[in-house]
Amino acid sequence: MGIALTKEQTNRVEELLSKMTLTEKIGQMNQESVSIVGGFDVPFEQLIEMMTDGRLSKEEFENIMKTAKTDYHEDAIREGKVGSLMVQDPEKCNELQKIAVEETRLGIPLIFGLDVIHGFRSVYPIAIAEAGSFDTELMEKTAAMAAKESRCSGVAWHFAPMLDVARDARWGRVSEGPGEDPYLGSCFARAKVRGLQNDHSENENYVAACLKHFVGYGAAEAGKDYNTVSMANHILYNNYLVPFRAAVEEGAQTAMASFNDLNGVPSTVNKWALRDILKDNMGLPGFVVSDANAIKECVVHGIAEDEKDAGEKSANAGLDMDMGTEIYIQNLEKSVEEGKVSMDAIDDACRRVLSVKMWLGLFDHPYVSEEVMKRYEEIPEEHKELALASAEKSAVLLKNEGGILPLKKDTKISLVGSLADNRSEVVGAWAISWKEKDCVSILDGMKQEFSNVNYYPCGGPEGDLNENEIKDACNNGDVIVAVLGETVAMSGEASSRADITLPGKQRELLQKLIASGKPVVLVLMNGRPLALQWEAENVTAILEGWHLGIQMGNAIAHILSGKKNPEGRLSSSFPAVTGQCPIYYNHPNTGRPAGNFKFTSRYLDAPFTALYPFGYGLSYTSFEYSDLAVTEDNDALKISVKVKNTGDREGTETVQFYMQDVAASIVRPVKELKCFEKATLASGEEKTVEVKLLKKHMGFWNNQGKYCLEDGLFRIYAGADSATELCEEIRVGFESVEKEPDYPVE
Ligand code: NOJ
C-alpha cells in the first residue's frame, strides 16, 4: 500500500508541474554532488567512503569538513537546476534550502539525502546483525530513532534500508543487509519502512526510505563487488525481489538502482527492472535514484556510447534522479528536443520527485528550526537504551563448551585484542554521523561489568603480534577473552575478501593463547560470516559480536556476565571454509543431495553443511521441541509446536517454521523459512507456539512470472534453526486461494 497524497497535495504538485520549464523539471532530477575543493578535490560521497573504509579517520574527516572549501553548487540551485544534495549539517541545509525556497522562480525545496544505514548519531547494529535479533518491533524502533535524529539535522531521505539478499560472505556488503533469507529480509524491510516513514505526528519524526539496491546486487559473481549478475527469473522473483515487494507494500517511497548488470543490462538502464517491475508491477509511489556516479559508469560498462547516450537510456528506463554526474542536467534538454527522451518520461520523473517532497512536508516546512536542531545535541537516554537493547539481542552465542559462559563478575580476565580498545571500530561500515565520545568499546564495557579485567592488546586484524603482551595475558588471567575479527574497513562497499578466515595473524594469536591451557573465549567483531572451522574446534566459546553500534561494549559485557541471556540468531550461514561460498540453507535440491559417499553434490575437501546454519544461536538455557502439529484451517495452515525450557534459567527462543514443497513444476528449495515467533520461557516452562501460514504464501513464481499454487505434498518443519529435522507432512489443495500478482517477463 503506497502512502498517497491528499487531493489537495496532488493538485499542488500538478499545478507546479504545469508551470515548470523543461530545465526546471530536469533540475528536480539532478542530485548534485557536494564537492570538497582546495586541497581535497573529491566529491562528498567519496570522502564518506574514505572515512567508512578507513582511509580517513573520523577526526580527519571532520577536520576536512570544517576547513576545506566546499562547493555546494549555490548558483545551480538558484537557477532551479538542483533537486537534491547530500548534506548532513542542519545549518548548511537551511542555508541551501533558503536559496531554493526564496531565490528560485518557483521556490521548490531541496531534499537532502544521506546514507543512514544503521543509525544516525545513535548507531545500532549493522543490518546483518540486527536481522538476527528476529525482533521486528525493535527493528522498527531503531529505524524510527534514526529517522528522528537525522530529520532534526535536515536529512529527510535515508538511502536505506538495504535489502539485498546476500548469500556469498566474500561480498563485503553482506554487512549492510538482512542476510540470506527472503522472508526474514521482508520482515526486516517492512519494519524498517514503518519505522522510517510512519510517524507523522510531527514533521521531524519521519523520513522517506530508499530501498536499495534494485536489483540482484547481492548476487555479484564470486562475491566481488560491482560484479556481473546472471540469474534465472524464478530465482529473482522468489528471492531477490521478495524484500523489495514487501517494502513497497508497506509504503516505501523511493528506491536506488544497483550498480550491477542483471543478465547483461545494468540496473541504471534496465527498463524491465525499474519501470515494469518496480514501478508498474510493485507500485513504487515515488522516484528511483541512480547509485553514485552510475549513469556515467554506463559508458565504461559498455552499454552506452557516451554520457548523453547513457543519460537517455537511463531516463527512458525510468531512472528518475541522477546521483552526482550532472549528465541529466547537462544533456537531457537536448535529448528531449531531439525526440530521444519523451516529455512524458520527464514529467513522470519530476512528478515523482515533487510528490515525495510534498509527502515529506518540505513545501510547508522546508527548514530545521533552532529548537529542532538542538534536540539531539546529546543522545537521549532512551536512544542509548534502544541501541543497547538491539545490540544485546543481536549478538549470537556460537559455542559454549562446558558452559564456561557466563563468567562470574570477579573472574580474573585477560582481555586481548586491539579491537577491544577501539571505540571507532564498534560502529561498522557505513556509519557517518556518530561521535567517538558516544561509543562504548569492549574494554569500556568489560571494566564496567567485571571487577578484575586486565587488558593486553597483543595484536589484531592488522600488524604484528606482541609476544610480551601475549605472555602476560596467558600468565595473569584465569580466563582469556580474545576480541578478534575484522576492522570496519574490511566489510562494506568495495571490501570483498577472497579468504574469509580471521585476517592477519589472529589465528596464530589464538594458538598462542590456547597453548596456555587457559580457557579462551573468542568474541568476534566482524561484518560478514567468517570461516571458523579451526576456531570452532579449538577455542572454548565463541560469541559473534558483529559491529553492534555505540553500545557494543556494554552489550558484550552484559552477555559475558550473564546479565543478558543471549538470544541472537544467524541471519546468514557460516561456512566452515571459504570455498563453500556461496552457502545458504534454502538452496534448491539436486538429484544427488550431499551425503557421505562419492557421487553426491559436495566437495572432497570440505564439509557439505554450514559450520553454523542460518537461524542458529545458543542461549544459557536449553530448549526442547515436541508435538509438531499441522492442520488445515480454511485459507491457512495452523502449525503448532511445544517448546520447553529445559535449562535452569529464563531464556528467549526464536521458534522457526520452515516449509518444503516436495514436488513442484520447478525445483523448490530444500527448506524455506515461513514464520517465526519469539517465546520467553522461565526455567522448566513449556508453551505451545502456534502460527498460521497463509496458503497464499505457499506458492512460487515460475520462470514465466506466473505465481503458482500447486496442489500436493508439503513438509513443515519447526525448530531452533534451519537444520531442524522435526517435520510433519501434509497434503494441501489450493482451490479458490487468492494468488500473489504475476511478474512481467523480460
Ligand atoms: C554507493 C553505494 O552503493 C550506495 O549504497 C550509497 O547509498 C551511495 N554510494 C551514496 O553514498
GROMACS .gro file of C-alpha atoms in nm, residues 39-456:
model
  418
   39GLY     CA    1   4.346   2.053  -0.134
   40PHE     CA    2   4.094   1.775  -0.114
   41ASP     CA    3   3.940   1.760  -0.454
   42VAL     CA    4   3.688   1.481  -0.412
   43PRO     CA    5   3.310   1.461  -0.402
   44PHE     CA    6   3.149   1.442  -0.059
   45GLU     CA    7   3.029   1.084  -0.106
   46GLN     CA    8   3.384   0.977  -0.187
   47LEU     CA    9   3.502   1.145   0.128
   48ILE     CA   10   3.241   0.949   0.321
   49GLU     CA   11   3.359   0.632   0.154
   50MET     CA   12   3.718   0.713   0.254
   51MET     CA   13   3.608   0.757   0.611
   52THR     CA   14   3.399   0.442   0.617
   53ASP     CA   15   3.670   0.228   0.461
   54GLY     CA   16   3.939   0.355   0.697
   55ARG     CA   17   4.145   0.570   0.462
   56LEU     CA   18   4.045   0.869   0.674
   57SER     CA   19   3.985   0.868   1.047
   58LYS     CA   20   3.665   1.019   1.179
   59GLU     CA   21   3.868   1.310   1.311
   60GLU     CA   22   4.041   1.373   0.978
   61PHE     CA   23   3.703   1.360   0.804
   62GLU     CA   24   3.556   1.614   1.043
   63ASN     CA   25   3.855   1.843   1.007
   64ILE     CA   26   3.831   1.837   0.631
   65MET     CA   27   3.462   1.914   0.652
   66LYS     CA   28   3.535   2.207   0.882
   67THR     CA   29   3.827   2.356   0.696
   68ALA     CA   30   3.803   2.261   0.331
   69LYS     CA   31   3.634   2.480   0.080
   70THR     CA   32   3.320   2.310  -0.030
   71ASP     CA   33   3.125   2.361  -0.349
   72TYR     CA   34   2.755   2.332  -0.272
   73HIS     CA   35   2.651   2.449  -0.618
   74GLU     CA   36   2.464   2.754  -0.490
   75ASP     CA   37   2.438   2.912  -0.836
   76ALA     CA   38   2.291   2.599  -0.989
   77ILE     CA   39   2.040   2.582  -0.702
   78ARG     CA   40   1.945   2.944  -0.770
   79GLU     CA   41   1.879   2.860  -1.135
   80GLY     CA   42   1.646   2.577  -1.037
   81LYS     CA   43   1.890   2.314  -1.162
   82VAL     CA   44   1.924   2.111  -0.844
   83GLY     CA   45   1.663   1.888  -0.681
   84SER     CA   46   1.870   1.720  -0.414
   85LEU     CA   47   2.202   1.719  -0.229
   86MET     CA   48   2.384   1.504   0.025
   87VAL     CA   49   2.436   1.727   0.328
   88GLN     CA   50   2.416   1.644   0.698
   89ASP     CA   51   2.477   1.977   0.871
   90PRO     CA   52   2.143   2.139   0.964
   91GLU     CA   53   2.271   2.494   0.934
   92LYS     CA   54   2.410   2.423   0.590
   93CYS     CA   55   2.083   2.255   0.495
   94ASN     CA   56   1.892   2.567   0.599
   95GLU     CA   57   2.127   2.794   0.411
   96LEU     CA   58   2.095   2.597   0.087
   97GLN     CA   59   1.723   2.546   0.137
   98LYS     CA   60   1.680   2.921   0.169
   99ILE     CA   61   1.829   2.966  -0.177
  100ALA     CA   62   1.596   2.702  -0.320
  101VAL     CA   63   1.285   2.834  -0.148
  102GLU     CA   64   1.343   3.208  -0.164
  103GLU     CA   65   1.561   3.267  -0.465
  104THR     CA   66   1.434   3.030  -0.731
  105ARG     CA   67   1.147   3.110  -0.961
  106LEU     CA   68   0.910   2.850  -0.814
  107GLY     CA   69   1.051   2.803  -0.465
  108ILE     CA   70   1.071   2.424  -0.479
  109PRO     CA   71   1.255   2.291  -0.171
  110LEU     CA   72   1.557   2.065  -0.191
  111ILE     CA   73   1.556   1.714  -0.049
  112PHE     CA   74   1.868   1.625   0.149
  113GLY     CA   75   1.958   1.255   0.144
  114LEU     CA   76   2.225   1.054   0.321
  115ASP     CA   77   2.343   0.702   0.394
  116VAL     CA   78   2.180   0.643   0.729
  117ILE     CA   79   2.209   0.268   0.716
  118HIS     CA   80   2.208   0.162   1.079
  119GLY     CA   81   2.158   0.477   1.276
  120PHE     CA   82   2.245   0.845   1.255
  121ARG     CA   83   2.405   0.970   1.576
  122SER     CA   84   2.288   0.668   1.778
  123VAL     CA   85   2.440   0.390   1.573
  124TYR     CA   86   2.281   0.050   1.631
  125PRO     CA   87   2.392  -0.294   1.500
  126ILE     CA   88   2.477  -0.342   1.133
  127ALA     CA   89   2.184  -0.494   0.946
  128ILE     CA   90   2.320  -0.848   0.915
  129ALA     CA   91   2.339  -0.850   1.295
  130GLU     CA   92   2.013  -0.670   1.370
  131ALA     CA   93   1.817  -0.902   1.142
  132GLY     CA   94   1.941  -1.185   1.365
  133SER     CA   95   1.753  -1.039   1.660
  134PHE     CA   96   1.439  -1.162   1.480
  135ASP     CA   97   1.272  -0.879   1.670
  136THR     CA   98   1.072  -0.675   1.422
  137GLU     CA   99   0.936  -0.435   1.684
  138LEU     CA  100   1.289  -0.344   1.780
  139MET     CA  101   1.392  -0.309   1.416
  140GLU     CA  102   1.108  -0.064   1.369
  141LYS     CA  103   1.204   0.136   1.677
  142THR     CA  104   1.570   0.170   1.579
  143ALA     CA  105   1.465   0.293   1.234
  144ALA     CA  106   1.229   0.548   1.392
  145MET     CA  107   1.510   0.667   1.617
  146ALA     CA  108   1.739   0.718   1.317
  147ALA     CA  109   1.461   0.898   1.129
  148LYS     CA  110   1.410   1.149   1.410
  149GLU     CA  111   1.778   1.214   1.470
  150SER     CA  112   1.853   1.272   1.103
  151ARG     CA  113   1.544   1.476   1.024
  152CYS     CA  114   1.640   1.712   1.303
  153SER     CA  115   1.966   1.757   1.114
  154GLY     CA  116   1.787   1.835   0.790
  155VAL     CA  117   1.823   1.488   0.634
  156ALA     CA  118   1.475   1.382   0.522
  157TRP     CA  119   1.572   1.092   0.300
  158HIS     CA  120   1.766   0.780   0.403
  159PHE     CA  121   1.946   0.566   0.147
  160ALA     CA  122   1.812   0.268   0.341
  161PRO     CA  123   1.701   0.002   0.405
  162MET     CA  124   1.950  -0.202   0.210
  163LEU     CA  125   1.756  -0.514   0.114
  164ASP     CA  126   1.994  -0.716  -0.098
  165VAL     CA  127   1.955  -1.087  -0.031
  166ALA     CA  128   2.319  -1.192   0.005
  167ARG     CA  129   2.449  -1.546   0.011
  168ASP     CA  130   2.816  -1.507  -0.054
  169ALA     CA  131   3.009  -1.393   0.251
  170ARG     CA  132   3.305  -1.291   0.039
  171TRP     CA  133   3.097  -0.988  -0.066
  172GLY     CA  134   3.177  -0.705   0.178
  173ARG     CA  135   2.827  -0.562   0.158
  174VAL     CA  136   2.663  -0.860   0.328
  175SER     CA  137   2.713  -0.645   0.638
  176GLU     CA  138   2.462  -0.383   0.522
  177GLY     CA  139   2.163  -0.607   0.457
  178PRO     CA  140   1.943  -0.851   0.649
  179GLY     CA  141   2.115  -1.170   0.535
  180GLU     CA  142   2.042  -1.464   0.311
  181ASP     CA  143   1.673  -1.527   0.362
  182PRO     CA  144   1.398  -1.353   0.162
  183TYR     CA  145   1.133  -1.397   0.431
  184LEU     CA  146   1.343  -1.261   0.717
  185GLY     CA  147   1.455  -0.992   0.471
  186SER     CA  148   1.096  -0.895   0.404
  187CYS     CA  149   1.009  -0.880   0.776
  188PHE     CA  150   1.313  -0.656   0.822
  189ALA     CA  151   1.208  -0.448   0.520
  190ARG     CA  152   0.856  -0.389   0.649
  191ALA     CA  153   0.978  -0.299   0.997
  192LYS     CA  154   1.233  -0.052   0.863
  193VAL     CA  155   0.987   0.118   0.629
  194ARG     CA  156   0.732   0.153   0.910
  195GLY     CA  157   0.996   0.292   1.146
  196LEU     CA  158   1.133   0.542   0.899
  197GLN     CA  159   0.811   0.659   0.741
  198ASN     CA  160   0.506   0.614   0.955
  199ASP     CA  161   0.515   0.857   1.246
  200HIS     CA  162   0.362   1.174   1.107
  201SER     CA  163   0.274   1.320   1.445
  202GLU     CA  164   0.543   1.579   1.385
  203ASN     CA  165   0.724   1.678   1.070
  204GLU     CA  166   1.057   1.592   1.233
  205ASN     CA  167   0.957   1.232   1.303
  206TYR     CA  168   0.970   1.073   0.962
  207VAL     CA  169   1.183   1.046   0.652
  208ALA     CA  170   1.148   0.882   0.311
  209ALA     CA  171   1.300   0.536   0.278
  210CYS     CA  172   1.511   0.447  -0.025
  211LEU     CA  173   1.511   0.074  -0.096
  212LYS     CA  174   1.838  -0.045  -0.234
  213HIS     CA  175   1.994  -0.177  -0.440
  214PHE     CA  176   1.746  -0.265  -0.710
  215VAL     CA  177   1.823  -0.533  -0.812
  216GLY     CA  178   2.025  -0.850  -0.772
  217TYR     CA  179   2.335  -0.670  -0.641
  218GLY     CA  180   2.374  -0.928  -0.363
  219ALA     CA  181   2.438  -1.198  -0.620
  220ALA     CA  182   2.755  -1.036  -0.760
  221GLU     CA  183   2.952  -1.317  -0.919
  222ALA     CA  184   3.217  -1.468  -0.689
  223GLY     CA  185   3.127  -1.217  -0.419
  224LYS     CA  186   3.328  -0.948  -0.595
  225ASP     CA  187   3.175  -0.605  -0.553
  226TYR     CA  188   3.004  -0.445  -0.856
  227ASN     CA  189   3.043  -0.772  -1.047
  228THR     CA  190   2.808  -0.908  -1.309
  229VAL     CA  191   2.491  -1.094  -1.207
  230SER     CA  192   2.325  -1.371  -1.404
  231MET     CA  193   2.015  -1.537  -1.272
  232ALA     CA  194   1.706  -1.716  -1.388
  233ASN     CA  195   1.379  -1.531  -1.346
  234HIS     CA  196   1.243  -1.771  -1.085
  235ILE     CA  197   1.547  -1.712  -0.863
  236LEU     CA  198   1.499  -1.337  -0.898
  237TYR     CA  199   1.124  -1.340  -0.831
  238ASN     CA  200   1.131  -1.585  -0.539
  239ASN     CA  201   1.435  -1.449  -0.361
  240TYR     CA  202   1.586  -1.117  -0.459
  241LEU     CA  203   1.258  -0.933  -0.523
  242VAL     CA  204   1.078  -1.057  -0.214
  243PRO     CA  205   1.202  -0.798   0.042
  244PHE     CA  206   1.152  -0.517  -0.211
  245ARG     CA  207   0.792  -0.619  -0.278
  246ALA     CA  208   0.725  -0.628   0.096
  247ALA     CA  209   0.881  -0.283   0.144
  248VAL     CA  210   0.677  -0.131  -0.138
  249GLU     CA  211   0.360  -0.289   0.003
  250GLU     CA  212   0.448  -0.123   0.333
  251GLY     CA  213   0.458   0.215   0.157
  252ALA     CA  214   0.827   0.278   0.083
  253GLN     CA  215   0.861   0.600  -0.113
  254THR     CA  216   1.182   0.569  -0.315
  255ALA     CA  217   1.443   0.322  -0.437
  256MET     CA  218   1.800   0.317  -0.568
  257ALA     CA  219   1.912   0.132  -0.879
  258SER     CA  220   2.205  -0.101  -0.827
  259PHE     CA  221   2.549  -0.083  -0.987
  260ASN     CA  222   2.547  -0.435  -1.130
  261ASP     CA  223   2.419  -0.563  -1.458
  262LEU     CA  224   2.145  -0.824  -1.440
  263ASN     CA  225   2.165  -1.073  -1.724
  264GLY     CA  226   2.359  -0.816  -1.926
  265VAL     CA  227   2.162  -0.499  -1.851
  266PRO     CA  228   2.291  -0.260  -1.582
  267SER     CA  229   2.007  -0.168  -1.346
  268THR     CA  230   2.066   0.200  -1.420
  269VAL     CA  231   1.927   0.147  -1.771
  270ASN     CA  232   1.710  -0.157  -1.701
  271LYS     CA  233   1.357  -0.063  -1.803
  272TRP     CA  234   1.223  -0.407  -1.719
  273ALA     CA  235   1.355  -0.382  -1.363
  274LEU     CA  236   1.280  -0.015  -1.293
  275ARG     CA  237   0.965   0.064  -1.487
  276ASP     CA  238   0.796  -0.268  -1.547
  277ILE     CA  239   0.867  -0.438  -1.216
  278LEU     CA  240   0.944  -0.177  -0.951
  279LYS     CA  241   0.704   0.096  -1.059
  280ASP     CA  242   0.428  -0.066  -1.261
  281ASN     CA  243   0.411  -0.410  -1.105
  282MET     CA  244   0.506  -0.341  -0.743
  283GLY     CA  245   0.373   0.014  -0.744
  284LEU     CA  246   0.659   0.221  -0.600
  285PRO     CA  247   0.488   0.557  -0.545
  286GLY     CA  248   0.795   0.781  -0.551
  287PHE     CA  249   1.116   0.807  -0.751
  288VAL     CA  250   1.419   0.596  -0.833
  289VAL     CA  251   1.767   0.744  -0.787
  290SER     CA  252   2.081   0.609  -0.950
  291ASP     CA  253   2.368   0.487  -0.740
  292ALA     CA  254   2.660   0.730  -0.711
  293ASN     CA  255   2.810   0.811  -1.050
  294ALA     CA  256   2.632   0.513  -1.204
  295ILE     CA  257   2.494   0.689  -1.512
  296LYS     CA  258   2.844   0.788  -1.616
  297GLU     CA  259   2.966   0.436  -1.548
  298CYS     CA  260   2.726   0.302  -1.811
  299VAL     CA  261   2.982   0.414  -2.066
  300VAL     CA  262   3.259   0.210  -1.902
  301HIS     CA  263   3.013  -0.073  -1.855
  302GLY     CA  264   2.980  -0.082  -2.231
  303ILE     CA  265   2.609  -0.014  -2.251
  304ALA     CA  266   2.623   0.349  -2.373
  305GLU     CA  267   2.848   0.518  -2.627
  306ASP     CA  268   2.888   0.842  -2.439
  307GLU     CA  269   2.742   1.032  -2.144
  308LYS     CA  270   2.449   1.173  -2.338
  309ASP     CA  271   2.357   0.826  -2.459
  310ALA     CA  272   2.386   0.697  -2.100
  311GLY     CA  273   2.153   0.973  -1.979
  312GLU     CA  274   1.895   0.892  -2.244
  313LYS     CA  275   1.899   0.521  -2.174
  314SER     CA  276   1.868   0.584  -1.800
  315ALA     CA  277   1.583   0.835  -1.829
  316ASN     CA  278   1.394   0.609  -2.067
  317ALA     CA  279   1.438   0.315  -1.831
  318GLY     CA  280   1.263   0.507  -1.552
  319LEU     CA  281   1.564   0.627  -1.356
  320ASP     CA  282   1.429   0.950  -1.213
  321MET     CA  283   1.725   1.108  -1.040
  322ASP     CA  284   2.092   1.125  -1.131
  323MET     CA  285   2.319   1.088  -0.830
  324GLY     CA  286   2.620   1.302  -0.882
  325THR     CA  287   2.714   1.303  -1.252
  326GLU     CA  288   2.528   1.611  -1.387
  327ILE     CA  289   2.457   1.409  -1.702
  328TYR     CA  290   2.083   1.475  -1.684
  329ILE     CA  291   2.115   1.848  -1.626
  330GLN     CA  292   2.374   1.884  -1.899
  331ASN     CA  293   2.217   1.668  -2.169
  332LEU     CA  294   1.853   1.579  -2.122
  333GLU     CA  295   1.713   1.904  -2.261
  334LYS     CA  296   1.881   1.836  -2.592
  335SER     CA  297   1.771   1.472  -2.581
  336VAL     CA  298   1.410   1.585  -2.542
  337GLU     CA  299   1.445   1.831  -2.830
  338GLU     CA  300   1.584   1.551  -3.044
  339GLY     CA  301   1.294   1.327  -2.951
  340LYS     CA  302   1.521   1.073  -2.782
  341VAL     CA  303   1.354   1.113  -2.444
  342SER     CA  304   0.984   1.188  -2.424
  343MET     CA  305   0.830   1.476  -2.232
  344ASP     CA  306   0.615   1.212  -2.060
  345ALA     CA  307   0.924   1.045  -1.918
  346ILE     CA  308   1.049   1.380  -1.784
  347ASP     CA  309   0.710   1.472  -1.641
  348ASP     CA  310   0.676   1.133  -1.475
  349ALA     CA  311   1.020   1.161  -1.313
  350CYS     CA  312   0.968   1.520  -1.199
  351ARG     CA  313   0.619   1.445  -1.066
  352ARG     CA  314   0.759   1.160  -0.860
  353VAL     CA  315   1.031   1.378  -0.707
  354LEU     CA  316   0.784   1.659  -0.628
  355SER     CA  317   0.537   1.412  -0.477
  356VAL     CA  318   0.793   1.275  -0.234
  357LYS     CA  319   0.891   1.628  -0.132
  358MET     CA  320   0.522   1.706  -0.082
  359TRP     CA  321   0.471   1.387   0.119
  360LEU     CA  322   0.763   1.484   0.340
  361GLY     CA  323   0.602   1.820   0.412
  362LEU     CA  324   0.903   2.004   0.270
  363PHE     CA  325   0.691   2.260   0.087
  364ASP     CA  326   0.534   2.374   0.411
  365HIS     CA  327   0.828   2.305   0.648
  366PRO     CA  328   1.145   2.342   0.446
  367TYR     CA  329   1.372   2.447   0.735
  368VAL     CA  330   1.504   2.296   1.054
  369SER     CA  331   1.424   2.528   1.343
  370GLU     CA  332   1.682   2.621   1.609
  371GLU     CA  333   1.487   2.421   1.866
  372VAL     CA  334   1.477   2.112   1.647
  373MET     CA  335   1.846   2.136   1.561
  374LYS     CA  336   1.933   2.116   1.929
  375ARG     CA  337   1.700   1.827   2.008
  376TYR     CA  338   1.966   1.559   1.970
  377GLU     CA  339   2.273   1.759   2.058
  378GLU     CA  340   2.328   1.491   2.319
  379ILE     CA  341   2.194   1.139   2.276
  380PRO     CA  342   1.883   1.097   2.493
  381GLU     CA  343   1.881   0.811   2.744
  382GLU     CA  344   1.602   0.630   2.560
  383HIS     CA  345   1.811   0.620   2.242
  384LYS     CA  346   2.105   0.475   2.432
  385GLU     CA  347   1.873   0.214   2.581
  386LEU     CA  348   1.740   0.124   2.238
  387ALA     CA  349   2.089   0.095   2.094
  388LEU     CA  350   2.182  -0.127   2.389
  389ALA     CA  351   1.872  -0.347   2.361
  390SER     CA  352   1.925  -0.407   1.992
  391ALA     CA  353   2.296  -0.479   2.044
  392GLU     CA  354   2.220  -0.726   2.324
  393LYS     CA  355   1.961  -0.904   2.113
  394SER     CA  356   2.179  -0.922   1.802
  395ALA     CA  357   2.493  -1.089   1.938
  396VAL     CA  358   2.498  -1.463   1.871
  397LEU     CA  359   2.646  -1.727   2.100
  398LEU     CA  360   2.800  -1.984   1.866
  399LYS     CA  361   2.980  -2.214   2.108
  400ASN     CA  362   2.987  -2.256   2.486
  401GLU     CA  363   3.184  -2.566   2.577
  402GLY     CA  364   3.127  -2.689   2.928
  403GLY     CA  365   2.907  -2.388   2.997
  404ILE     CA  366   3.215  -2.167   3.050
  405LEU     CA  367   2.990  -1.868   2.992
  406PRO     CA  368   2.855  -1.673   3.170
  407LEU     CA  369   3.161  -1.564   3.366
  408LYS     CA  370   3.146  -1.465   3.732
  409LYS     CA  371   3.185  -1.093   3.787
  410ASP     CA  372   3.511  -1.137   3.978
  411THR     CA  373   3.673  -1.376   3.729
  412LYS     CA  374   4.031  -1.276   3.659
  413ILE     CA  375   4.004  -1.191   3.292
  414SER     CA  376   4.282  -1.125   3.043
  415LEU     CA  377   4.119  -0.918   2.774
  416VAL     CA  378   4.309  -0.947   2.448
  417GLY     CA  379   4.298  -0.792   2.100
  418SER     CA  380   4.348  -0.441   1.967
  419LEU     CA  381   3.983  -0.424   1.853
  420ALA     CA  382   3.871  -0.439   2.218
  421ASP     CA  383   4.007  -0.095   2.292
  422ASN     CA  384   3.886   0.088   1.985
  423ARG     CA  385   3.572   0.299   2.010
  424SER     CA  386   3.556   0.373   1.639
  425GLU     CA  387   3.552   0.003   1.548
  426VAL     CA  388   3.214  -0.067   1.707
  427VAL     CA  389   3.005   0.128   1.455
  428GLY     CA  390   3.055  -0.087   1.143
  429ALA     CA  391   3.061   0.002   0.776
  430TRP     CA  392   2.852   0.296   0.651
  431ALA     CA  393   2.818   0.482   0.975
  432ILE     CA  394   2.869   0.853   0.920
  433SER     CA  395   2.717   1.077   1.183
  434TRP     CA  396   2.838   0.910   1.504
  435LYS     CA  397   3.069   1.065   1.762
  436GLU     CA  398   3.350   0.876   1.928
  437LYS     CA  399   3.253   1.004   2.273
  438ASP     CA  400   2.921   0.817   2.246
  439CYS     CA  401   3.083   0.481   2.168
  440VAL     CA  402   3.145   0.215   2.430
  441SER     CA  403   3.438  -0.011   2.344
  442ILE     CA  404   3.451  -0.369   2.467
  443LEU     CA  405   3.724  -0.268   2.712
  444ASP     CA  406   3.499   0.012   2.846
  445GLY     CA  407   3.207  -0.229   2.883
  446MET     CA  408   3.412  -0.506   3.044
  447LYS     CA  409   3.567  -0.273   3.303
  448GLN     CA  410   3.222  -0.154   3.395
  449GLU     CA  411   3.079  -0.505   3.435
  450PHE     CA  412   3.369  -0.710   3.577
  451SER     CA  413   3.593  -0.631   3.873
  452ASN     CA  414   3.917  -0.794   3.759
  453VAL     CA  415   3.993  -0.717   3.395
  454ASN     CA  416   4.344  -0.666   3.264
  455TYR     CA  417   4.394  -0.559   2.907
  456TYR     CA  418   4.671  -0.678   2.675
   0.00000   0.00000   0.00000
